[in-house]
Coordinates of C-alpha atoms in Angstrom, one line a residue:
Chain A
X1 CA 0.0 0.0 0.0
X2 CA 1.2 3.4 -0.7
X3 CA 1.3 6.1 2.0
X4 CA -1.7 7.8 0.3
X5 CA -3.7 4.5 0.8
X6 CA -2.6 4.1 4.4
X7 CA -3.2 7.7 5.4
X8 CA -6.2 8.5 7.7
X9 CA -9.3 9.6 6.0
X10 CA -9.2 13.4 5.9
X11 CA -12.0 15.1 7.9
X12 CA -13.9 18.0 6.4
X13 CA -13.9 21.2 8.6
X14 CA -16.8 23.4 9.4
X15 CA -16.1 26.8 7.9
X16 CA -17.8 30.0 8.8
X17 CA -17.8 32.5 5.9
X18 CA -18.3 36.0 6.9
X19 CA -18.7 38.8 4.4
X20 CA -18.2 42.2 6.0
X21 CA -19.8 45.5 4.8
X22 CA -19.7 49.1 6.3
X23 CA -21.0 52.2 4.4
X24 CA -18.2 54.5 5.6
X25 CA -15.4 55.4 3.0
X26 CA -12.9 54.6 5.8
X27 CA -14.2 50.9 6.1
X28 CA -10.8 49.7 4.8
X29 CA -9.3 51.2 8.1
X30 CA -12.0 49.5 10.3
X31 CA -11.3 46.1 8.8
X32 CA -7.6 46.4 8.5
X33 CA -6.9 43.9 11.3
X34 CA -9.0 41.1 9.6
X35 CA -7.3 38.8 7.2
X36 CA -9.3 38.6 4.0
X37 CA -6.8 36.5 2.1
X38 CA -7.0 33.1 3.8
X39 CA -8.9 30.7 6.0
X40 CA -8.0 30.6 9.7
X41 CA -8.2 27.6 12.0
X42 CA -9.8 28.2 15.4
X43 CA -9.7 25.6 18.2
X44 CA -13.3 24.1 18.7
X45 CA -13.5 25.1 22.3
X46 CA -12.5 28.7 21.8
X47 CA -15.1 31.4 22.3
X48 CA -14.3 33.7 19.3
X49 CA -14.7 37.4 20.2
X50 CA -15.1 40.4 17.9
X51 CA -14.6 43.9 19.0
X52 CA -12.3 46.8 19.6
X53 CA -10.1 45.3 22.4
X54 CA -7.3 43.3 21.0
X55 CA -6.3 41.9 24.3
X56 CA -9.5 39.9 24.4
X57 CA -10.9 39.7 20.9
X58 CA -9.4 37.4 18.3
X59 CA -10.9 39.6 15.5
X60 CA -10.5 43.4 15.9
X61 CA -12.7 46.0 14.4
X62 CA -10.7 49.4 14.5
X63 CA -13.6 51.7 15.2
X64 CA -14.4 54.0 18.3
X65 CA -18.1 53.1 17.9
X66 CA -17.4 49.4 18.2
X67 CA -17.5 48.0 21.8
X68 CA -14.6 46.5 23.5
X69 CA -16.3 43.2 22.9
X70 CA -19.1 43.6 20.4
X71 CA -20.2 39.8 20.0
X72 CA -18.8 36.4 20.6
X73 CA -19.3 33.2 18.6
X74 CA -19.4 29.8 20.1
X75 CA -18.9 26.6 18.1
X76 CA -20.9 23.7 19.4
X77 CA -22.3 20.3 18.6
X78 CA -26.1 19.8 18.4
X79 CA -27.7 17.4 20.9
X80 CA -28.3 13.9 19.5
X81 CA -26.7 14.9 16.1
X82 CA -23.4 15.0 14.5
X83 CA -24.0 18.5 13.2
X84 CA -22.1 21.5 14.4
X85 CA -23.4 25.0 14.7
X86 CA -22.5 28.5 15.8
X87 CA -24.2 30.5 18.5
X88 CA -23.8 34.3 18.5
X89 CA -24.0 36.3 21.8
X90 CA -24.4 40.2 21.9
X91 CA -21.6 41.4 24.3
X92 CA -22.3 45.1 23.9
X93 CA -24.3 47.1 26.5
X94 CA -24.6 50.0 24.1
X95 CA -25.6 48.5 20.8
X96 CA -28.4 46.1 19.8
X97 CA -27.4 43.3 17.4
X98 CA -29.7 41.6 14.9
X99 CA -29.6 38.2 13.3
X100 CA -32.1 38.4 10.4
X101 CA -35.2 39.6 12.2
X102 CA -34.1 38.7 15.8
X103 CA -32.9 41.6 18.0
X104 CA -30.4 40.7 20.7
X105 CA -29.7 42.9 23.7
X106 CA -26.7 42.6 25.9
X107 CA -26.1 39.0 26.9
X108 CA -28.9 37.6 24.5
X109 CA -27.8 34.8 22.3
X110 CA -29.2 32.9 19.4
X111 CA -28.2 30.1 17.0
X112 CA -26.8 31.3 13.7
X113 CA -29.0 30.1 10.9
X114 CA -26.7 28.4 8.4
X115 CA -27.1 31.6 6.3
X116 CA -28.1 34.9 7.9
X117 CA -27.3 38.6 8.2
X118 CA -25.9 40.0 11.3
X119 CA -26.2 43.8 11.8
X120 CA -25.0 46.2 14.5
X121 CA -24.5 49.9 14.1
X122 CA -23.8 50.5 10.5
X123 CA -22.1 47.0 10.2
X124 CA -23.7 44.2 8.1
X125 CA -22.2 40.8 8.1
X126 CA -23.4 37.9 5.8
X127 CA -22.6 34.7 7.8
X128 CA -22.7 31.4 6.0
X129 CA -21.9 28.1 7.6
X130 CA -20.3 25.4 5.5
X131 CA -20.7 22.0 7.2
X132 CA -17.8 19.9 8.3
X133 CA -17.0 16.9 10.5
X134 CA -13.9 17.9 12.6
X135 CA -14.6 18.1 16.4
X136 CA -11.1 19.6 16.9
X137 CA -11.3 22.9 15.2
X138 CA -13.3 25.1 12.7
X139 CA -12.3 27.6 10.2
X140 CA -13.2 31.2 9.6
X141 CA -13.0 32.8 6.2
X142 CA -13.6 36.4 5.8
X143 CA -14.7 38.4 2.7
X144 CA -15.3 42.0 2.1
X145 CA -18.2 43.6 0.3
X146 CA -18.5 47.1 -1.0
X147 CA -22.2 46.8 -1.8
X148 CA -24.7 46.6 1.1
X149 CA -25.5 43.2 2.0
X150 CA -29.1 43.9 3.2
X151 CA -30.2 45.1 -0.2
X152 CA -28.7 42.1 -1.9
X153 CA -30.7 39.9 0.5
X154 CA -33.9 41.5 -0.5
X155 CA -33.6 40.3 -4.2
X156 CA -36.2 37.6 -4.5
X157 CA -33.9 35.5 -6.7
X158 CA -31.7 35.0 -3.7
X159 CA -34.3 33.2 -1.6
X160 CA -34.1 29.5 -2.3
X161 CA -30.4 28.8 -1.9
X162 CA -28.5 25.7 -2.9
X163 CA -25.1 24.6 -1.7
X164 CA -23.2 26.6 -4.2
X165 CA -24.8 29.9 -2.7
X166 CA -21.5 30.6 -0.8
X167 CA -19.5 31.1 -3.8
X168 CA -22.4 33.0 -5.6
X169 CA -22.3 35.4 -2.7
X170 CA -18.6 35.9 -2.6
X171 CA -17.3 39.1 -4.1
X172 CA -17.0 38.7 -7.9
X173 CA -14.4 41.1 -9.5
X174 CA -16.5 41.2 -12.6
X175 CA -19.4 42.7 -10.8
X176 CA -17.5 45.3 -8.8
X177 CA -14.1 45.8 -7.1
X178 CA -15.3 44.1 -3.8
X179 CA -11.7 43.0 -2.5
X180 CA -9.5 45.6 -1.0
X181 CA -6.2 46.2 -2.8
X182 CA -3.7 45.9 0.0
X183 CA -1.7 48.7 -1.7
X184 CA -4.5 51.2 -1.3
X185 CA -4.9 52.5 2.2
Chain B
X1 CA -32.8 62.9 52.9
X2 CA -30.4 60.6 54.5
X3 CA -27.7 59.0 52.4
X4 CA -29.6 55.8 53.0
X5 CA -32.7 57.3 51.3
X6 CA -30.7 58.8 48.5
X7 CA -28.6 55.6 47.8
X8 CA -29.4 53.8 44.4
X9 CA -31.7 50.8 44.7
X10 CA -29.6 47.8 45.3
X11 CA -29.8 45.1 42.6
X12 CA -30.4 41.5 43.4
X13 CA -27.7 39.2 41.9
X14 CA -28.2 35.8 40.2
X15 CA -26.5 33.2 42.3
X16 CA -25.6 29.6 41.2
X17 CA -25.5 27.2 44.2
X18 CA -23.5 24.1 43.5
X19 CA -23.4 21.2 46.0
X20 CA -20.6 18.9 45.2
X21 CA -20.4 15.2 46.0
X22 CA -17.8 12.5 45.2
X23 CA -17.9 9.0 46.7
X24 CA -14.1 8.8 47.2
X25 CA -12.7 9.1 50.7
X26 CA -10.3 11.6 49.2
X27 CA -13.0 13.9 48.0
X28 CA -11.6 16.6 50.3
X29 CA -8.4 16.6 48.4
X30 CA -10.2 16.8 45.0
X31 CA -12.2 19.8 46.1
X32 CA -9.5 21.5 48.0
X33 CA -9.2 24.4 45.5
X34 CA -12.9 25.3 45.7
X35 CA -13.8 27.8 48.3
X36 CA -16.9 26.6 50.3
X37 CA -16.9 29.3 52.8
X38 CA -18.2 32.3 50.8
X39 CA -20.0 33.6 47.6
X40 CA -17.8 34.6 44.7
X41 CA -18.6 37.2 42.1
X42 CA -18.0 36.4 38.5
X43 CA -18.1 38.9 35.6
X44 CA -21.3 38.4 33.6
X45 CA -19.5 37.9 30.3
X46 CA -17.0 35.3 31.6
X47 CA -17.2 31.7 30.5
X48 CA -16.6 29.9 33.7
X49 CA -14.6 26.7 33.3
X50 CA -14.3 23.8 35.7
X51 CA -11.4 21.3 35.3
X52 CA -8.0 20.2 36.1
X53 CA -6.0 22.9 34.4
X54 CA -5.5 25.9 36.6
X55 CA -4.2 28.0 33.8
X56 CA -7.7 28.0 32.0
X57 CA -10.2 27.0 34.7
X58 CA -11.5 29.3 37.3
X59 CA -12.5 26.4 39.4
X60 CA -10.1 23.5 39.7
X61 CA -10.8 19.9 40.5
X62 CA -7.6 18.2 41.7
X63 CA -8.2 14.7 40.2
X64 CA -6.4 12.9 37.4
X65 CA -9.6 11.6 36.1
X66 CA -10.9 15.1 35.5
X67 CA -10.3 16.5 32.1
X68 CA -8.2 19.7 31.5
X69 CA -11.4 21.4 31.0
X70 CA -14.4 19.3 32.1
X71 CA -17.3 21.6 31.5
X72 CA -18.0 25.3 31.1
X73 CA -20.9 27.5 32.2
X74 CA -22.2 30.5 30.3
X75 CA -24.4 33.2 31.9
X76 CA -26.9 34.7 29.6
X77 CA -30.2 36.6 29.2
X78 CA -33.2 34.9 27.8
X79 CA -34.5 36.4 24.6
X80 CA -37.5 38.8 25.2
X81 CA -37.2 38.4 28.9
X82 CA -35.4 40.0 31.8
X83 CA -34.5 36.5 33.2
X84 CA -31.1 35.2 33.3
X85 CA -30.0 31.6 32.9
X86 CA -26.9 29.3 32.8
X87 CA -26.0 27.1 29.9
X88 CA -23.6 24.1 30.5
X89 CA -21.3 22.7 27.8
X90 CA -19.4 19.4 28.0
X91 CA -15.7 20.2 27.2
X92 CA -14.4 16.8 27.8
X93 CA -13.7 14.4 24.9
X94 CA -13.4 11.5 27.3
X95 CA -16.3 11.8 29.7
X96 CA -20.0 12.1 29.1
X97 CA -21.8 14.5 31.3
X98 CA -25.5 14.3 32.2
X99 CA -27.9 17.1 33.3
X100 CA -30.8 15.3 34.8
X101 CA -31.7 12.8 32.1
X102 CA -29.9 14.5 29.2
X103 CA -26.5 13.1 28.1
X104 CA -24.0 15.5 26.7
X105 CA -21.1 14.5 24.6
X106 CA -18.1 16.7 23.7
X107 CA -19.3 20.2 22.7
X108 CA -22.9 19.4 23.4
X109 CA -24.6 22.1 25.6
X110 CA -27.9 22.5 27.3
X111 CA -29.6 25.1 29.5
X112 CA -29.4 24.4 33.2
X113 CA -32.9 23.8 34.6
X114 CA -33.2 26.1 37.7
X115 CA -32.6 23.0 39.8
X116 CA -30.8 20.0 38.4
X117 CA -28.2 17.3 38.9
X118 CA -25.0 17.4 36.9
X119 CA -23.0 14.1 36.8
X120 CA -19.7 13.0 35.2
X121 CA -17.6 10.2 36.2
X122 CA -18.2 9.7 40.0
X123 CA -19.0 13.4 40.4
X124 CA -22.5 14.5 41.4
X125 CA -23.3 18.2 41.5
X126 CA -26.7 19.6 42.6
X127 CA -27.1 23.0 40.7
X128 CA -29.7 25.5 41.9
X129 CA -30.2 29.0 40.3
X130 CA -31.4 31.7 42.6
X131 CA -32.8 34.5 40.4
X132 CA -31.3 38.1 40.3
X133 CA -31.4 41.2 38.3
X134 CA -27.8 42.3 37.8
X135 CA -26.5 42.4 34.3
X136 CA -23.0 43.0 35.4
X137 CA -22.1 39.9 37.4
X138 CA -23.4 36.7 38.9
X139 CA -22.4 34.8 42.0
X140 CA -21.3 31.3 42.7
X141 CA -21.8 29.6 46.0
X142 CA -20.3 26.2 46.6
X143 CA -21.4 23.6 49.1
X144 CA -20.1 20.1 50.0
X145 CA -22.2 17.0 50.5
X146 CA -21.0 13.9 52.0
X147 CA -24.2 12.0 51.2
X148 CA -24.9 11.1 47.5
X149 CA -27.1 13.7 45.8
X150 CA -28.7 11.3 43.3
X151 CA -30.3 9.2 46.2
X152 CA -31.7 12.4 47.8
X153 CA -33.2 13.5 44.6
X154 CA -35.2 10.2 44.4
X155 CA -37.1 11.0 47.6
X156 CA -40.7 11.7 46.6
X157 CA -41.0 14.4 49.2
X158 CA -38.5 16.5 47.3
X159 CA -40.4 16.9 44.1
X160 CA -42.6 19.8 44.3
X161 CA -40.0 22.6 45.3
X162 CA -40.7 26.1 46.6
X163 CA -38.4 29.0 46.8
X164 CA -37.0 27.9 50.1
X165 CA -35.7 24.7 48.6
X166 CA -32.2 26.0 48.3
X167 CA -31.7 26.4 51.9
X168 CA -33.6 23.0 52.6
X169 CA -31.0 21.3 50.4
X170 CA -27.9 22.8 52.0
X171 CA -25.9 20.7 54.3
X172 CA -27.5 20.7 57.7
X173 CA -25.1 20.0 60.6
X174 CA -27.8 18.2 62.6
X175 CA -28.3 15.6 59.8
X176 CA -24.6 14.9 59.1
X177 CA -21.2 16.6 59.2
X178 CA -21.5 17.9 55.5
X179 CA -19.1 20.8 55.6
X180 CA -15.4 20.1 55.7
X181 CA -13.6 21.2 58.7
X182 CA -10.7 23.3 57.3
X183 CA -8.4 21.9 59.9
X184 CA -9.0 18.3 58.7
X185 CA -7.1 17.5 55.5

């Protein structure tokens, strides 16, 4: 047997795609600590925090109007199922956060639908969960939109979504210059 | 007006009472890092971990059979409600954890009923939530039982429980010497 044949079966990994949008012209500055170029592995038992304080948040938003910790994500396994999911918790006392139509106050939490829009302040985030099997870690993959996400969601053609929706939602250079050029800043 | 009359109304604080039991004669050793003498304040946004690794767990169980992180507790506010609650998550790959009749595998999580029994390995913990209003922090109050908790729960007289149940469940010196004498070790 070759080493390929003997190797352990590779597990698929849950990946949370997050497409960020902010209307401000300086949005490149706010998102400058996020890595849009590649997926990142996160330990399954880590509570992943997003916010202004880099000493406690894995992912920083460089904006005075963002709370020290704005929200957190928890990866978990559904009861009596092999499925994994994410739960979001609003960690900001000042700002409400919505997940689709559900409004979360401070310390409220809710399961992330596999495809949903998270909003707080002027921020809009399209969150899409790609299923995987690994219990050890998950991945995050960030994308940047320069068109509002909420408007796109309202298009009727986007409602029944198949598996290939993630790629259809990702910034497409032919439509508009969605990715930031790292040399521009 | 006196300063008493002018003072802000004092908020009540959610308190999680946890009564620990382990059948081993050395249980005093396992529980030696837990403070049974007084309530402890925990920040509302902290994920409270219990396990063997003191570098990541707030509460340590000094036992080789306990996982580095055995379980975690999350304090949260219920949606569309002013009520707070706790959620427990099994963080051990090796050991199942049960909350009453519900079995949790690794990364499974469930809301703690306001009064329930948590079990893993030979450990039994009676968890009782005393409601409060504060959004800033909650309290933990640990107690030690030297009689099994599961047997007590099976007594029919304990089923309909009123508010005073917490005190009725706490170790009573007249029944048996439940509290550890700190000089014994």
